[in-house]
Amino acid sequence: MVAPGTGWYLAAIANVDGDLDDDLVWRNDLTGLVVAWIMDGDDLVGSSLIGQVPLTSTGVLETALDLDDDGVDDLIWWDPASGGMGWWKLAARTLAGATVMPYVVPQSSGWRIGGRGDYNDDFHPDLLWRRDDSGANAAWLMNGVGARSGVQSIPSVSPSSGWTLIDGNS
């Protein structure tokens, strides 16, 4: 079992094995490895190597959500410099495929991924985007097959309000 140590950080909370229990996804910045700790409630029952990111990659593992409605969360990557986005499709604790998403949101735009949720009650998880400078929020409404079906505005929260957006996956 992989134990966190030098270079490891908790990158996402995700259901990587389809059992409805949240698992812990770790990334090592020194090796590029991405590993999941398989949880059963609060018990660690195993670990699984998900994949490896090239050390030259500037992509950041932003969040996890089930983009394709197969019961297993997938990993969403974002490269703040280029704005490019990627999707690691997971199946039964392993990487089943990697896709470059057709969306580009550079960090210079002021937007960042702020979390996930179902913002239009269609039972498909959506991506929440936030502008920390203005407090603007918007949801990318996802359609269950990995594509964006629309954008929904969400009320702004002024940065001067003292409120901070938190999410278990950001």
JSON list of C-alpha atoms in Angstrom, two decimals:
[
{"chain": "A", "resi": 1, "resn": "MET", "atom": "CA", "xyz": [0.00, 0.00, 0.00]},
{"chain": "A", "resi": 2, "resn": "VAL", "atom": "CA", "xyz": [1.30, 3.45, -0.87]},
{"chain": "A", "resi": 3, "resn": "ALA", "atom": "CA", "xyz": [1.80, 5.67, 2.16]},
{"chain": "A", "resi": 4, "resn": "PRO", "atom": "CA", "xyz": [1.85, 9.44, 1.80]},
{"chain": "A", "resi": 5, "resn": "GLY", "atom": "CA", "xyz": [5.30, 10.88, 2.19]},
{"chain": "A", "resi": 6, "resn": "THR", "atom": "CA", "xyz": [7.54, 13.27, 0.34]},
{"chain": "A", "resi": 7, "resn": "GLY", "atom": "CA", "xyz": [5.87, 14.68, -2.75]},
{"chain": "A", "resi": 8, "resn": "TRP", "atom": "CA", "xyz": [2.42, 13.21, -2.09]},
{"chain": "A", "resi": 9, "resn": "TYR", "atom": "CA", "xyz": [-0.71, 15.29, -1.65]},
{"chain": "A", "resi": 10, "resn": "LEU", "atom": "CA", "xyz": [-4.42, 14.52, -1.53]},
{"chain": "A", "resi": 11, "resn": "ALA", "atom": "CA", "xyz": [-5.65, 15.56, -4.99]},
{"chain": "A", "resi": 12, "resn": "ALA", "atom": "CA", "xyz": [-9.30, 14.47, -5.00]},
{"chain": "A", "resi": 13, "resn": "ILE", "atom": "CA", "xyz": [-12.01, 12.56, -3.23]},
{"chain": "A", "resi": 14, "resn": "ALA", "atom": "CA", "xyz": [-13.62, 10.17, -5.69]},
{"chain": "A", "resi": 15, "resn": "ASN", "atom": "CA", "xyz": [-15.57, 6.94, -5.98]},
{"chain": "A", "resi": 16, "resn": "VAL", "atom": "CA", "xyz": [-13.01, 5.10, -8.14]},
{"chain": "A", "resi": 17, "resn": "ASP", "atom": "CA", "xyz": [-14.41, 1.60, -7.72]},
{"chain": "A", "resi": 18, "resn": "GLY", "atom": "CA", "xyz": [-18.16, 2.12, -8.09]},
{"chain": "A", "resi": 19, "resn": "ASP", "atom": "CA", "xyz": [-19.07, 1.02, -4.55]},
{"chain": "A", "resi": 20, "resn": "LEU", "atom": "CA", "xyz": [-20.52, 4.45, -3.57]},
{"chain": "A", "resi": 21, "resn": "ASP", "atom": "CA", "xyz": [-17.82, 4.94, -0.89]},
{"chain": "A", "resi": 22, "resn": "ASP", "atom": "CA", "xyz": [-15.52, 7.91, -1.38]},
{"chain": "A", "resi": 23, "resn": "ASP", "atom": "CA", "xyz": [-11.91, 6.93, -2.03]},
{"chain": "A", "resi": 24, "resn": "LEU", "atom": "CA", "xyz": [-8.83, 9.15, -1.66]},
{"chain": "A", "resi": 25, "resn": "VAL", "atom": "CA", "xyz": [-6.83, 10.03, -4.77]},
{"chain": "A", "resi": 26, "resn": "TRP", "atom": "CA", "xyz": [-3.20, 10.96, -4.13]},
{"chain": "A", "resi": 27, "resn": "ARG", "atom": "CA", "xyz": [-0.72, 12.54, -6.54]},
{"chain": "A", "resi": 28, "resn": "ASN", "atom": "CA", "xyz": [3.05, 12.61, -6.25]},
{"chain": "A", "resi": 29, "resn": "ASP", "atom": "CA", "xyz": [4.69, 15.71, -7.74]},
{"chain": "A", "resi": 30, "resn": "LEU", "atom": "CA", "xyz": [8.12, 14.06, -7.68]},
{"chain": "A", "resi": 31, "resn": "THR", "atom": "CA", "xyz": [7.17, 10.94, -9.65]},
{"chain": "A", "resi": 32, "resn": "GLY", "atom": "CA", "xyz": [3.93, 11.86, -11.41]},
{"chain": "A", "resi": 33, "resn": "LEU", "atom": "CA", "xyz": [2.15, 8.82, -9.94]},
{"chain": "A", "resi": 34, "resn": "VAL", "atom": "CA", "xyz": [-1.58, 9.00, -9.21]},
{"chain": "A", "resi": 35, "resn": "VAL", "atom": "CA", "xyz": [-2.78, 6.43, -6.67]},
{"chain": "A", "resi": 36, "resn": "ALA", "atom": "CA", "xyz": [-6.17, 5.77, -5.06]},
{"chain": "A", "resi": 37, "resn": "TRP", "atom": "CA", "xyz": [-6.68, 4.58, -1.54]},
{"chain": "A", "resi": 38, "resn": "ILE", "atom": "CA", "xyz": [-9.74, 2.34, -1.65]},
{"chain": "A", "resi": 39, "resn": "MET", "atom": "CA", "xyz": [-11.99, 3.03, 1.31]},
{"chain": "A", "resi": 40, "resn": "ASP", "atom": "CA", "xyz": [-14.83, 1.08, 2.90]},
{"chain": "A", "resi": 41, "resn": "GLY", "atom": "CA", "xyz": [-16.43, 3.72, 5.04]},
{"chain": "A", "resi": 42, "resn": "ASP", "atom": "CA", "xyz": [-13.51, 5.02, 7.08]},
{"chain": "A", "resi": 43, "resn": "ASP", "atom": "CA", "xyz": [-11.45, 1.83, 6.66]},
{"chain": "A", "resi": 44, "resn": "LEU", "atom": "CA", "xyz": [-8.57, 1.69, 4.19]},
{"chain": "A", "resi": 45, "resn": "VAL", "atom": "CA", "xyz": [-8.96, -1.65, 2.36]},
{"chain": "A", "resi": 46, "resn": "GLY", "atom": "CA", "xyz": [-6.47, -1.33, -0.48]},
{"chain": "A", "resi": 47, "resn": "SER", "atom": "CA", "xyz": [-4.74, 0.91, -2.98]},
{"chain": "A", "resi": 48, "resn": "SER", "atom": "CA", "xyz": [-4.64, 1.08, -6.73]},
{"chain": "A", "resi": 49, "resn": "LEU", "atom": "CA", "xyz": [-2.26, 2.73, -9.19]},
{"chain": "A", "resi": 50, "resn": "ILE", "atom": "CA", "xyz": [-4.43, 4.91, -11.44]},
{"chain": "A", "resi": 51, "resn": "GLY", "atom": "CA", "xyz": [-1.76, 6.29, -13.74]},
{"chain": "A", "resi": 52, "resn": "GLN", "atom": "CA", "xyz": [1.28, 8.48, -14.11]},
{"chain": "A", "resi": 53, "resn": "VAL", "atom": "CA", "xyz": [1.50, 12.08, -15.30]},
{"chain": "A", "resi": 54, "resn": "PRO", "atom": "CA", "xyz": [4.66, 13.19, -17.12]},
{"chain": "A", "resi": 55, "resn": "LEU", "atom": "CA", "xyz": [6.85, 15.26, -14.82]},
{"chain": "A", "resi": 56, "resn": "THR", "atom": "CA", "xyz": [6.89, 17.99, -17.45]},
{"chain": "A", "resi": 57, "resn": "SER", "atom": "CA", "xyz": [3.10, 18.31, -17.28]},
{"chain": "A", "resi": 58, "resn": "THR", "atom": "CA", "xyz": [1.68, 21.51, -15.79]},
{"chain": "A", "resi": 59, "resn": "GLY", "atom": "CA", "xyz": [-1.78, 19.97, -15.47]},
{"chain": "A", "resi": 60, "resn": "VAL", "atom": "CA", "xyz": [-3.49, 20.06, -12.10]},
{"chain": "A", "resi": 61, "resn": "LEU", "atom": "CA", "xyz": [-5.92, 17.39, -10.92]},
{"chain": "A", "resi": 62, "resn": "GLU", "atom": "CA", "xyz": [-8.88, 19.65, -10.14]},
{"chain": "A", "resi": 63, "resn": "THR", "atom": "CA", "xyz": [-11.82, 17.47, -9.22]},
{"chain": "A", "resi": 64, "resn": "ALA", "atom": "CA", "xyz": [-13.55, 14.15, -9.71]},
{"chain": "A", "resi": 65, "resn": "LEU", "atom": "CA", "xyz": [-17.04, 13.52, -11.03]},
{"chain": "A", "resi": 66, "resn": "ASP", "atom": "CA", "xyz": [-18.81, 10.80, -12.98]},
{"chain": "A", "resi": 67, "resn": "LEU", "atom": "CA", "xyz": [-18.82, 12.41, -16.43]},
{"chain": "A", "resi": 68, "resn": "ASP", "atom": "CA", "xyz": [-20.17, 9.39, -18.28]},
{"chain": "A", "resi": 69, "resn": "ASP", "atom": "CA", "xyz": [-22.76, 8.00, -15.84]},
{"chain": "A", "resi": 70, "resn": "ASP", "atom": "CA", "xyz": [-21.04, 4.64, -15.39]},
{"chain": "A", "resi": 71, "resn": "GLY", "atom": "CA", "xyz": [-21.08, 4.79, -11.57]},
{"chain": "A", "resi": 72, "resn": "VAL", "atom": "CA", "xyz": [-17.36, 5.53, -11.27]},
{"chain": "A", "resi": 73, "resn": "ASP", "atom": "CA", "xyz": [-15.95, 9.02, -10.81]},
{"chain": "A", "resi": 74, "resn": "ASP", "atom": "CA", "xyz": [-13.57, 10.31, -13.46]},
{"chain": "A", "resi": 75, "resn": "LEU", "atom": "CA", "xyz": [-10.68, 12.74, -12.92]},
{"chain": "A", "resi": 76, "resn": "ILE", "atom": "CA", "xyz": [-10.71, 16.26, -14.41]},
{"chain": "A", "resi": 77, "resn": "TRP", "atom": "CA", "xyz": [-7.36, 17.88, -15.20]},
{"chain": "A", "resi": 78, "resn": "TRP", "atom": "CA", "xyz": [-6.78, 21.56, -15.96]},
{"chain": "A", "resi": 79, "resn": "ASP", "atom": "CA", "xyz": [-3.64, 23.29, -17.19]},
{"chain": "A", "resi": 80, "resn": "PRO", "atom": "CA", "xyz": [-3.90, 26.86, -15.84]},
{"chain": "A", "resi": 81, "resn": "ALA", "atom": "CA", "xyz": [-1.28, 28.20, -18.26]},
{"chain": "A", "resi": 82, "resn": "SER", "atom": "CA", "xyz": [-2.78, 26.89, -21.50]},
{"chain": "A", "resi": 83, "resn": "GLY", "atom": "CA", "xyz": [-6.34, 26.55, -20.24]},
{"chain": "A", "resi": 84, "resn": "GLY", "atom": "CA", "xyz": [-6.55, 23.05, -21.66]},
{"chain": "A", "resi": 85, "resn": "MET", "atom": "CA", "xyz": [-8.68, 20.45, -19.93]},
{"chain": "A", "resi": 86, "resn": "GLY", "atom": "CA", "xyz": [-8.40, 16.69, -19.78]},
{"chain": "A", "resi": 87, "resn": "TRP", "atom": "CA", "xyz": [-10.55, 13.82, -18.62]},
{"chain": "A", "resi": 88, "resn": "TRP", "atom": "CA", "xyz": [-9.25, 10.57, -17.21]},
{"chain": "A", "resi": 89, "resn": "LYS", "atom": "CA", "xyz": [-12.02, 7.99, -17.54]},
{"chain": "A", "resi": 90, "resn": "LEU", "atom": "CA", "xyz": [-11.79, 5.53, -14.67]},
{"chain": "A", "resi": 91, "resn": "ALA", "atom": "CA", "xyz": [-13.21, 2.01, -14.59]},
{"chain": "A", "resi": 92, "resn": "ALA", "atom": "CA", "xyz": [-12.83, -0.43, -11.70]},
{"chain": "A", "resi": 93, "resn": "ARG", "atom": "CA", "xyz": [-9.91, 1.38, -10.03]},
{"chain": "A", "resi": 94, "resn": "THR", "atom": "CA", "xyz": [-7.88, 1.85, -13.21]},
{"chain": "A", "resi": 95, "resn": "LEU", "atom": "CA", "xyz": [-7.39, 4.38, -15.98]},
{"chain": "A", "resi": 96, "resn": "ALA", "atom": "CA", "xyz": [-9.62, 3.31, -18.87]},
{"chain": "A", "resi": 97, "resn": "GLY", "atom": "CA", "xyz": [-8.79, 6.22, -21.17]},
{"chain": "A", "resi": 98, "resn": "ALA", "atom": "CA", "xyz": [-7.59, 9.79, -21.39]},
{"chain": "A", "resi": 99, "resn": "THR", "atom": "CA", "xyz": [-9.32, 12.47, -23.45]},
{"chain": "A", "resi": 100, "resn": "VAL", "atom": "CA", "xyz": [-8.47, 16.07, -24.18]},
{"chain": "A", "resi": 101, "resn": "MET", "atom": "CA", "xyz": [-11.67, 18.02, -23.64]},
{"chain": "A", "resi": 102, "resn": "PRO", "atom": "CA", "xyz": [-12.59, 20.64, -26.28]},
{"chain": "A", "resi": 103, "resn": "TYR", "atom": "CA", "xyz": [-12.69, 23.46, -23.72]},
{"chain": "A", "resi": 104, "resn": "VAL", "atom": "CA", "xyz": [-10.03, 26.07, -23.03]},
{"chain": "A", "resi": 105, "resn": "VAL", "atom": "CA", "xyz": [-10.18, 28.32, -19.95]},
{"chain": "A", "resi": 106, "resn": "PRO", "atom": "CA", "xyz": [-6.79, 29.93, -19.28]},
{"chain": "A", "resi": 107, "resn": "GLN", "atom": "CA", "xyz": [-5.97, 31.13, -15.78]},
{"chain": "A", "resi": 108, "resn": "SER", "atom": "CA", "xyz": [-5.56, 34.63, -17.22]},
{"chain": "A", "resi": 109, "resn": "SER", "atom": "CA", "xyz": [-9.35, 34.68, -17.76]},
{"chain": "A", "resi": 110, "resn": "GLY", "atom": "CA", "xyz": [-9.78, 34.87, -14.00]},
{"chain": "A", "resi": 111, "resn": "TRP", "atom": "CA", "xyz": [-11.89, 31.69, -13.87]},
{"chain": "A", "resi": 112, "resn": "ARG", "atom": "CA", "xyz": [-10.93, 28.54, -11.96]},
{"chain": "A", "resi": 113, "resn": "ILE", "atom": "CA", "xyz": [-12.68, 25.26, -11.22]},
{"chain": "A", "resi": 114, "resn": "GLY", "atom": "CA", "xyz": [-14.40, 25.70, -7.87]},
{"chain": "A", "resi": 115, "resn": "GLY", "atom": "CA", "xyz": [-16.12, 22.36, -7.38]},
{"chain": "A", "resi": 116, "resn": "ARG", "atom": "CA", "xyz": [-18.85, 20.09, -8.60]},
{"chain": "A", "resi": 117, "resn": "GLY", "atom": "CA", "xyz": [-22.56, 19.56, -8.08]},
{"chain": "A", "resi": 118, "resn": "ASP", "atom": "CA", "xyz": [-25.82, 18.97, -9.91]},
{"chain": "A", "resi": 119, "resn": "TYR", "atom": "CA", "xyz": [-26.92, 22.54, -10.61]},
{"chain": "A", "resi": 120, "resn": "ASN", "atom": "CA", "xyz": [-29.89, 21.80, -12.91]},
{"chain": "A", "resi": 121, "resn": "ASP", "atom": "CA", "xyz": [-31.33, 18.69, -11.19]},
{"chain": "A", "resi": 122, "resn": "ASP", "atom": "CA", "xyz": [-30.77, 16.38, -14.16]},
{"chain": "A", "resi": 123, "resn": "PHE", "atom": "CA", "xyz": [-28.83, 13.80, -12.10]},
{"chain": "A", "resi": 124, "resn": "HIS", "atom": "CA", "xyz": [-25.61, 14.55, -14.02]},
{"chain": "A", "resi": 125, "resn": "PRO", "atom": "CA", "xyz": [-22.74, 16.17, -12.10]},
{"chain": "A", "resi": 126, "resn": "ASP", "atom": "CA", "xyz": [-21.75, 19.63, -13.32]},
{"chain": "A", "resi": 127, "resn": "LEU", "atom": "CA", "xyz": [-18.55, 21.69, -12.98]},
{"chain": "A", "resi": 128, "resn": "LEU", "atom": "CA", "xyz": [-18.62, 24.87, -10.92]},
{"chain": "A", "resi": 129, "resn": "TRP", "atom": "CA", "xyz": [-16.39, 27.74, -12.08]},
{"chain": "A", "resi": 130, "resn": "ARG", "atom": "CA", "xyz": [-15.52, 30.77, -9.95]},
{"chain": "A", "resi": 131, "resn": "ARG", "atom": "CA", "xyz": [-13.85, 34.16, -10.34]},
{"chain": "A", "resi": 132, "resn": "ASP", "atom": "CA", "xyz": [-12.18, 35.05, -7.05]},
{"chain": "A", "resi": 133, "resn": "ASP", "atom": "CA", "xyz": [-11.66, 38.69, -8.10]},
{"chain": "A", "resi": 134, "resn": "SER", "atom": "CA", "xyz": [-15.34, 39.45, -8.76]},
{"chain": "A", "resi": 135, "resn": "GLY", "atom": "CA", "xyz": [-17.12, 36.65, -6.90]},
{"chain": "A", "resi": 136, "resn": "ALA", "atom": "CA", "xyz": [-18.88, 35.49, -10.09]},
{"chain": "A", "resi": 137, "resn": "ASN", "atom": "CA", "xyz": [-19.92, 31.84, -10.28]},
{"chain": "A", "resi": 138, "resn": "ALA", "atom": "CA", "xyz": [-21.11, 29.71, -13.19]},
{"chain": "A", "resi": 139, "resn": "ALA", "atom": "CA", "xyz": [-21.85, 26.04, -13.75]},
{"chain": "A", "resi": 140, "resn": "TRP", "atom": "CA", "xyz": [-20.97, 24.06, -16.81]},
{"chain": "A", "resi": 141, "resn": "LEU", "atom": "CA", "xyz": [-23.96, 21.78, -17.21]},
{"chain": "A", "resi": 142, "resn": "MET", "atom": "CA", "xyz": [-22.67, 18.37, -18.24]},
{"chain": "A", "resi": 143, "resn": "ASN", "atom": "CA", "xyz": [-24.81, 15.86, -20.13]},
{"chain": "A", "resi": 144, "resn": "GLY", "atom": "CA", "xyz": [-23.64, 12.49, -18.80]},
{"chain": "A", "resi": 145, "resn": "VAL", "atom": "CA", "xyz": [-21.49, 11.64, -21.81]},
{"chain": "A", "resi": 146, "resn": "GLY", "atom": "CA", "xyz": [-18.61, 13.98, -21.01]},
{"chain": "A", "resi": 147, "resn": "ALA", "atom": "CA", "xyz": [-19.83, 16.99, -22.96]},
{"chain": "A", "resi": 148, "resn": "ARG", "atom": "CA", "xyz": [-21.04, 20.39, -21.85]},
{"chain": "A", "resi": 149, "resn": "SER", "atom": "CA", "xyz": [-24.71, 21.00, -22.63]},
{"chain": "A", "resi": 150, "resn": "GLY", "atom": "CA", "xyz": [-24.89, 24.58, -21.42]},
{"chain": "A", "resi": 151, "resn": "VAL", "atom": "CA", "xyz": [-23.79, 27.16, -18.88]},
{"chain": "A", "resi": 152, "resn": "GLN", "atom": "CA", "xyz": [-25.85, 28.35, -15.92]},
{"chain": "A", "resi": 153, "resn": "SER", "atom": "CA", "xyz": [-25.18, 31.50, -13.95]},
{"chain": "A", "resi": 154, "resn": "ILE", "atom": "CA", "xyz": [-25.07, 31.08, -10.18]},
{"chain": "A", "resi": 155, "resn": "PRO", "atom": "CA", "xyz": [-25.42, 34.04, -7.80]},
{"chain": "A", "resi": 156, "resn": "SER", "atom": "CA", "xyz": [-22.19, 35.91, -7.12]},
{"chain": "A", "resi": 157, "resn": "VAL", "atom": "CA", "xyz": [-20.60, 36.12, -3.69]},
{"chain": "A", "resi": 158, "resn": "SER", "atom": "CA", "xyz": [-18.54, 39.26, -3.22]},
{"chain": "A", "resi": 159, "resn": "PRO", "atom": "CA", "xyz": [-14.91, 38.60, -2.27]},
{"chain": "A", "resi": 160, "resn": "SER", "atom": "CA", "xyz": [-15.28, 41.28, 0.43]},
{"chain": "A", "resi": 161, "resn": "SER", "atom": "CA", "xyz": [-18.09, 39.30, 2.11]},
{"chain": "A", "resi": 162, "resn": "GLY", "atom": "CA", "xyz": [-15.59, 37.08, 3.92]},
{"chain": "A", "resi": 163, "resn": "TRP", "atom": "CA", "xyz": [-17.23, 33.93, 2.53]},
{"chain": "A", "resi": 164, "resn": "THR", "atom": "CA", "xyz": [-14.98, 31.34, 0.87]},
{"chain": "A", "resi": 165, "resn": "LEU", "atom": "CA", "xyz": [-16.01, 28.61, -1.54]},
{"chain": "A", "resi": 166, "resn": "ILE", "atom": "CA", "xyz": [-15.06, 25.17, -0.26]},
{"chain": "A", "resi": 167, "resn": "ASP", "atom": "CA", "xyz": [-15.47, 21.80, -1.88]},
{"chain": "A", "resi": 168, "resn": "GLY", "atom": "CA", "xyz": [-14.07, 18.40, -1.04]},
{"chain": "A", "resi": 169, "resn": "ASN", "atom": "CA", "xyz": [-12.61, 18.19, -4.52]},
{"chain": "A", "resi": 170, "resn": "SER", "atom": "CA", "xyz": [-10.96, 21.50, -5.17]}
]
